[in-house]
Amino acid sequence: MGRSRFALPVIFSIVGIALTILSIYQVTMDLPSTGFFSFIEGTLYTDIVVVLVIAIPVLLLEYFVVAIPLAAIFLLANRFIKAAAYETNIMQIGSKFSGIRMIRRAAAPALFSVSTAGIVRGFFRDFLFTEIGPFDPPIIEVLFGISATLMASLVIMPIALALFMPTWILNDAGIVTHLRQSQLDVRQCPDTEGVGRWYSSMLGGYSILAFPIAMFSQHFLQPFILGGAEPDFISLFISFLWTAGIPLLVMSFIVPIVILNERFQTKSAGIIQRLAGTLGADIVQKPVIAKILSEQSTADERSD
């Protein structure tokens, strides 16, 4: 796997971060600083950009401090929960992982961040935009609401990464659970699943379900139905555009962490595989699904 696979994720991340900063600038460029960061001189925009710049190395540090210990905890918890019917082993898996897959890996934690942002979105509106008077034109109300959602999502993002980074390591290490041999005599389908996939499926299920509800409530219900804003074409178009765009912008901040995981994937996966080995895990091969021919099909093949 060459370094060229990192080109697309790097470009995606740079463009997304630049668009995020530009979007925040359009709303906060004329607003006074909150004074919360007394060591930063300038406007509210300056405060936000400085915090975003500081956040990137903090997220990188979070990977080294949190990811592997939590992956170990996730492995132990999964083994305890499934011990009665499942074995935990290390499956031999492929090594290819393209740039597209790196970007896609950032989607689930981004959706989790945006979906959960509704919890702290109100705080951002009250704390950052306290000096705002009546909106003129009214479309500015929509832009402020969208900006609050974006910034709240970026605050939730470290929490989302703390939950999803361990699943990446477990998946890359090939840690799987599968039904014990004794369970295969029972009338049920064979069940083999990655331990990381088991966790990310639960987290991703919440994100997919909560995202449309949160976006409808924040960008359509509150401003247009409850807030009384005029639902003209431009306002609705902006709301629809940013409903799809905010997760992409949040993904651009997550992609560097995905790239970092790729660079250290061999070491982190090795640590988790050794832990799994001490817990009794063996190395297993991928299951092979083979078609069973009927007697008539077999006879026809022999006659040919």
Coordinates of C-alpha atoms in Angstrom, one line a residue:
M1 CA 0.0 0.0 0.0
G2 CA 1.6 3.2 -1.2
R3 CA 1.5 6.7 0.1
S4 CA -0.6 7.9 -2.8
R5 CA -3.7 6.5 -1.1
F6 CA -3.4 9.4 1.5
A7 CA -3.7 12.1 -1.2
L8 CA -7.5 12.2 -1.4
P9 CA -8.1 12.1 2.4
V10 CA -5.6 14.9 2.9
I11 CA -7.2 17.1 0.2
F12 CA -10.7 16.4 1.6
S13 CA -9.5 17.4 5.1
I14 CA -7.8 20.6 4.0
V15 CA -10.8 21.7 1.9
G16 CA -13.3 20.9 4.6
I17 CA -11.4 22.6 7.4
A18 CA -10.9 25.7 5.2
L19 CA -14.7 25.8 4.4
T20 CA -15.5 25.4 8.1
I21 CA -13.4 28.3 9.1
L22 CA -14.8 30.4 6.2
S23 CA -18.4 29.5 7.2
I24 CA -17.8 30.5 10.8
Y25 CA -16.2 33.7 9.6
Q26 CA -19.2 34.7 7.6
V27 CA -21.3 34.7 10.8
T28 CA -18.9 35.8 13.5
M29 CA -16.6 38.3 11.7
D30 CA -18.4 41.4 13.2
L31 CA -19.2 40.0 16.7
P32 CA -17.3 41.0 19.8
S33 CA -15.3 38.4 21.7
T34 CA -17.1 36.7 24.6
G35 CA -14.2 37.4 26.9
F36 CA -14.1 33.8 28.0
F37 CA -10.6 33.4 26.5
S38 CA -9.0 36.5 28.0
F39 CA -5.6 35.6 26.6
I40 CA -6.9 35.9 23.0
E41 CA -7.3 39.3 21.6
G42 CA -9.7 40.0 18.8
T43 CA -13.3 39.2 17.8
L44 CA -15.4 36.1 18.4
Y45 CA -14.1 34.7 15.1
T46 CA -10.6 34.9 16.5
D47 CA -11.6 33.1 19.6
I48 CA -13.2 30.2 17.6
V49 CA -10.3 29.8 15.1
V50 CA -7.7 29.7 17.9
V51 CA -9.7 27.0 19.7
L52 CA -10.0 25.0 16.5
V53 CA -6.3 25.2 15.8
I54 CA -5.6 24.1 19.3
A55 CA -8.1 21.3 19.0
I56 CA -6.4 19.5 16.1
P57 CA -3.2 18.5 18.1
V58 CA -5.4 17.7 21.1
L59 CA -7.3 15.2 19.0
L60 CA -4.1 13.7 17.8
L61 CA -2.9 13.3 21.4
E62 CA -6.3 11.8 22.3
Y63 CA -5.6 8.9 19.8
F64 CA -2.4 7.9 21.6
V65 CA -3.8 8.3 25.1
V66 CA -7.3 6.9 24.8
A67 CA -7.6 4.6 21.7
I68 CA -5.6 1.5 22.7
P69 CA -6.7 1.4 26.4
L70 CA -10.4 1.7 25.4
A71 CA -9.9 -0.9 22.7
A72 CA -8.7 -3.3 25.4
I73 CA -11.7 -2.4 27.6
F74 CA -14.1 -2.9 24.6
L75 CA -12.5 -6.3 23.9
L76 CA -12.8 -7.5 27.5
A77 CA -16.4 -6.3 27.8
N78 CA -17.4 -8.0 24.6
R79 CA -15.7 -11.2 25.7
F80 CA -17.5 -11.1 29.0
I81 CA -20.9 -10.4 27.4
K82 CA -20.6 -13.1 24.8
A83 CA -18.6 -15.7 26.6
A84 CA -21.4 -18.2 27.0
A85 CA -22.1 -18.8 23.3
Y86 CA -19.2 -17.2 21.4
E87 CA -15.4 -17.7 21.0
T88 CA -13.1 -14.7 20.5
N89 CA -10.4 -15.2 17.9
I90 CA -8.1 -13.4 15.5
M91 CA -9.1 -13.7 11.9
Q92 CA -6.7 -13.3 9.0
I93 CA -8.0 -10.3 7.0
G94 CA -6.9 -8.4 4.0
S95 CA -4.5 -5.4 4.1
K96 CA -5.9 -3.0 1.5
F97 CA -7.5 0.2 2.8
S98 CA -8.0 2.9 0.2
G99 CA -8.3 6.7 0.6
I100 CA -12.1 6.4 0.0
R101 CA -12.4 4.0 2.8
M102 CA -10.5 6.4 5.1
I103 CA -13.0 9.1 4.3
R104 CA -15.9 6.7 4.8
R105 CA -14.5 5.7 8.2
A106 CA -14.9 9.3 9.3
A107 CA -18.6 9.3 8.5
A108 CA -20.0 7.4 11.5
P109 CA -18.3 9.6 14.2
A110 CA -19.3 12.7 12.3
L111 CA -22.9 11.7 12.2
F112 CA -22.7 10.8 15.9
S113 CA -21.3 14.3 16.6
V114 CA -23.9 16.2 14.6
S115 CA -26.8 14.1 16.0
T116 CA -25.6 14.7 19.6
A117 CA -24.9 18.4 19.0
G118 CA -28.5 19.2 19.8
I119 CA -27.7 18.7 23.5
V120 CA -25.2 21.6 23.6
R121 CA -26.4 23.7 20.7
G122 CA -28.5 25.9 22.8
F123 CA -25.5 26.7 25.0
F124 CA -23.6 27.9 22.0
R125 CA -26.3 30.2 20.9
D126 CA -26.7 31.7 24.3
F127 CA -23.0 31.9 25.1
L128 CA -21.5 33.0 21.9
F129 CA -24.2 35.1 20.4
T130 CA -25.4 37.0 23.5
E131 CA -24.8 40.4 21.8
I132 CA -27.1 39.6 18.9
G133 CA -30.1 41.9 18.3
P134 CA -33.0 41.5 15.8
F135 CA -31.9 39.7 12.7
D136 CA -32.1 41.7 9.5
P137 CA -32.5 40.2 7.0
P138 CA -34.3 37.2 8.7
I139 CA -32.1 34.7 6.8
I140 CA -29.3 35.6 9.2
E141 CA -31.3 33.8 11.9
V142 CA -31.0 30.6 9.8
L143 CA -27.2 31.1 9.4
F144 CA -26.7 31.6 13.1
G145 CA -28.6 28.4 13.9
I146 CA -26.5 26.5 11.4
S147 CA -23.3 27.9 12.8
A148 CA -24.3 26.9 16.4
T149 CA -25.0 23.4 15.2
L150 CA -21.6 23.2 13.4
M151 CA -19.6 24.5 16.5
A152 CA -21.6 22.2 18.8
S153 CA -20.7 19.3 16.6
L154 CA -17.0 20.1 16.8
V155 CA -17.3 20.1 20.6
I156 CA -18.9 16.7 20.7
M157 CA -16.4 15.3 18.2
P158 CA -13.7 14.4 20.7
I159 CA -16.3 12.3 22.6
A160 CA -17.4 10.6 19.4
L161 CA -13.7 9.8 18.5
A162 CA -13.1 8.3 22.0
L163 CA -16.0 5.9 21.2
F164 CA -15.1 5.1 17.6
M165 CA -11.3 5.0 17.6
P166 CA -11.2 1.7 19.6
T167 CA -13.5 0.1 17.1
W168 CA -11.1 1.0 14.3
I169 CA -8.2 -0.7 16.1
L170 CA -10.3 -3.8 16.8
N171 CA -11.5 -4.1 13.2
D172 CA -7.9 -3.6 11.9
A173 CA -6.6 -6.2 14.2
G174 CA -9.2 -8.8 12.9
I175 CA -10.6 -9.5 16.4
V176 CA -13.9 -11.5 15.8
T177 CA -16.4 -13.4 17.8
H178 CA -18.1 -16.5 16.3
L179 CA -20.5 -19.2 17.7
R180 CA -18.9 -22.0 19.6
Q181 CA -18.9 -25.4 17.8
S182 CA -21.5 -26.7 20.3
Q183 CA -23.9 -23.8 19.3
L184 CA -23.8 -24.8 15.6
D185 CA -25.8 -27.9 16.4
V186 CA -28.7 -25.6 17.4
R187 CA -31.1 -24.5 14.7
Q188 CA -29.6 -21.0 14.2
C189 CA -27.4 -19.4 11.5
P190 CA -23.6 -19.2 12.0
D191 CA -22.7 -15.8 13.3
T192 CA -19.3 -14.3 12.9
E193 CA -18.8 -10.6 13.6
G194 CA -15.9 -8.3 14.2
V195 CA -15.8 -7.0 17.8
G196 CA -15.2 -3.5 16.6
R197 CA -18.1 -3.8 14.1
W198 CA -20.4 -4.9 17.0
Y199 CA -19.7 -1.7 18.8
S200 CA -19.7 0.6 15.8
S201 CA -23.0 -0.9 14.6
M202 CA -24.7 0.1 17.8
L203 CA -23.2 3.6 17.8
G204 CA -23.8 4.0 14.0
G205 CA -27.4 2.9 14.5
Y206 CA -28.0 5.6 16.9
S207 CA -26.4 8.2 14.6
I208 CA -28.4 7.2 11.5
L209 CA -31.7 7.3 13.5
A210 CA -31.0 10.5 15.4
F211 CA -29.4 12.5 12.6
P212 CA -32.5 13.2 10.5
I213 CA -34.6 13.9 13.6
A214 CA -32.0 16.3 15.0
M215 CA -31.5 18.1 11.6
F216 CA -35.2 18.5 11.0
S217 CA -35.7 19.9 14.6
Q218 CA -32.8 22.3 14.4
H219 CA -32.9 23.6 10.9
F220 CA -36.6 23.4 10.0
L221 CA -38.9 22.9 13.0
Q222 CA -37.3 25.5 15.3
P223 CA -36.6 28.4 12.8
F224 CA -39.5 28.0 10.4
I225 CA -42.4 26.5 12.4
L226 CA -41.7 27.5 16.0
G227 CA -39.5 30.5 15.3
G228 CA -41.8 32.1 12.7
A229 CA -39.1 32.7 10.1
E230 CA -40.4 33.0 6.5
P231 CA -39.7 29.7 4.7
D232 CA -38.6 31.2 1.4
F233 CA -36.7 29.3 -1.2
I234 CA -33.3 30.7 -0.2
S235 CA -33.7 29.8 3.5
L236 CA -35.0 26.3 2.7
F237 CA -32.1 25.7 0.3
I238 CA -29.5 26.8 2.8
S239 CA -31.1 24.6 5.4
F240 CA -31.1 21.6 3.1
L241 CA -27.5 22.3 1.9
W242 CA -26.1 22.5 5.4
T243 CA -28.1 19.5 6.6
A244 CA -25.9 17.5 4.2
G245 CA -22.9 19.8 4.5
I246 CA -22.3 19.9 8.2
P247 CA -21.4 16.2 8.6
L248 CA -18.9 16.6 5.7
L249 CA -17.2 19.5 7.4
V250 CA -17.0 17.6 10.7
M251 CA -15.6 14.6 8.8
S252 CA -12.8 16.8 7.5
F253 CA -11.6 17.2 11.1
I254 CA -11.8 13.5 11.8
V255 CA -10.0 12.3 8.6
P256 CA -6.5 13.4 10.0
I257 CA -7.1 11.0 13.0
V258 CA -8.1 8.2 10.5
I259 CA -4.8 8.9 8.7
L260 CA -2.9 8.8 12.0
N261 CA -4.5 5.5 12.8
E262 CA -3.4 4.1 9.4
R263 CA 0.2 5.2 10.1
F264 CA 0.2 3.4 13.4
Q265 CA -2.2 0.6 12.5
T266 CA 0.4 -2.2 12.6
K267 CA 1.6 -1.3 16.1
S268 CA -1.9 -0.7 17.6
A269 CA -3.3 -3.9 16.0
G270 CA -0.4 -5.9 17.3
I271 CA -0.9 -4.7 20.8
I272 CA -4.6 -5.8 20.7
Q273 CA -3.8 -9.1 19.0
R274 CA -1.3 -9.9 21.8
L275 CA -3.9 -9.1 24.4
A276 CA -6.5 -11.3 22.6
G277 CA -3.9 -14.0 22.5
T278 CA -3.4 -13.9 26.3
L279 CA -7.2 -14.3 26.6
G280 CA -7.1 -17.5 24.7
A281 CA -7.7 -16.3 21.1
D282 CA -6.4 -18.3 18.2
I283 CA -5.7 -17.3 14.7
V284 CA -8.5 -18.4 12.3
Q285 CA -9.1 -18.2 8.6
K286 CA -12.0 -16.4 6.8
P287 CA -15.0 -18.7 6.5
V288 CA -15.6 -20.0 3.0
I289 CA -19.2 -20.1 1.7
A290 CA -19.5 -22.8 -1.0
K291 CA -22.5 -23.5 -3.1
I292 CA -24.0 -27.0 -2.6
L293 CA -25.2 -28.5 -5.8
S294 CA -28.3 -30.6 -6.0
E295 CA -28.2 -34.2 -7.2
Q296 CA -29.7 -33.1 -10.5
S297 CA -27.2 -30.3 -11.0
T298 CA -24.4 -32.8 -10.2
A299 CA -25.7 -35.3 -12.7
D300 CA -26.0 -32.6 -15.4
E301 CA -22.4 -31.5 -14.8
R302 CA -21.2 -35.1 -15.1
S303 CA -23.1 -35.5 -18.3
D304 CA -21.5 -32.4 -19.8

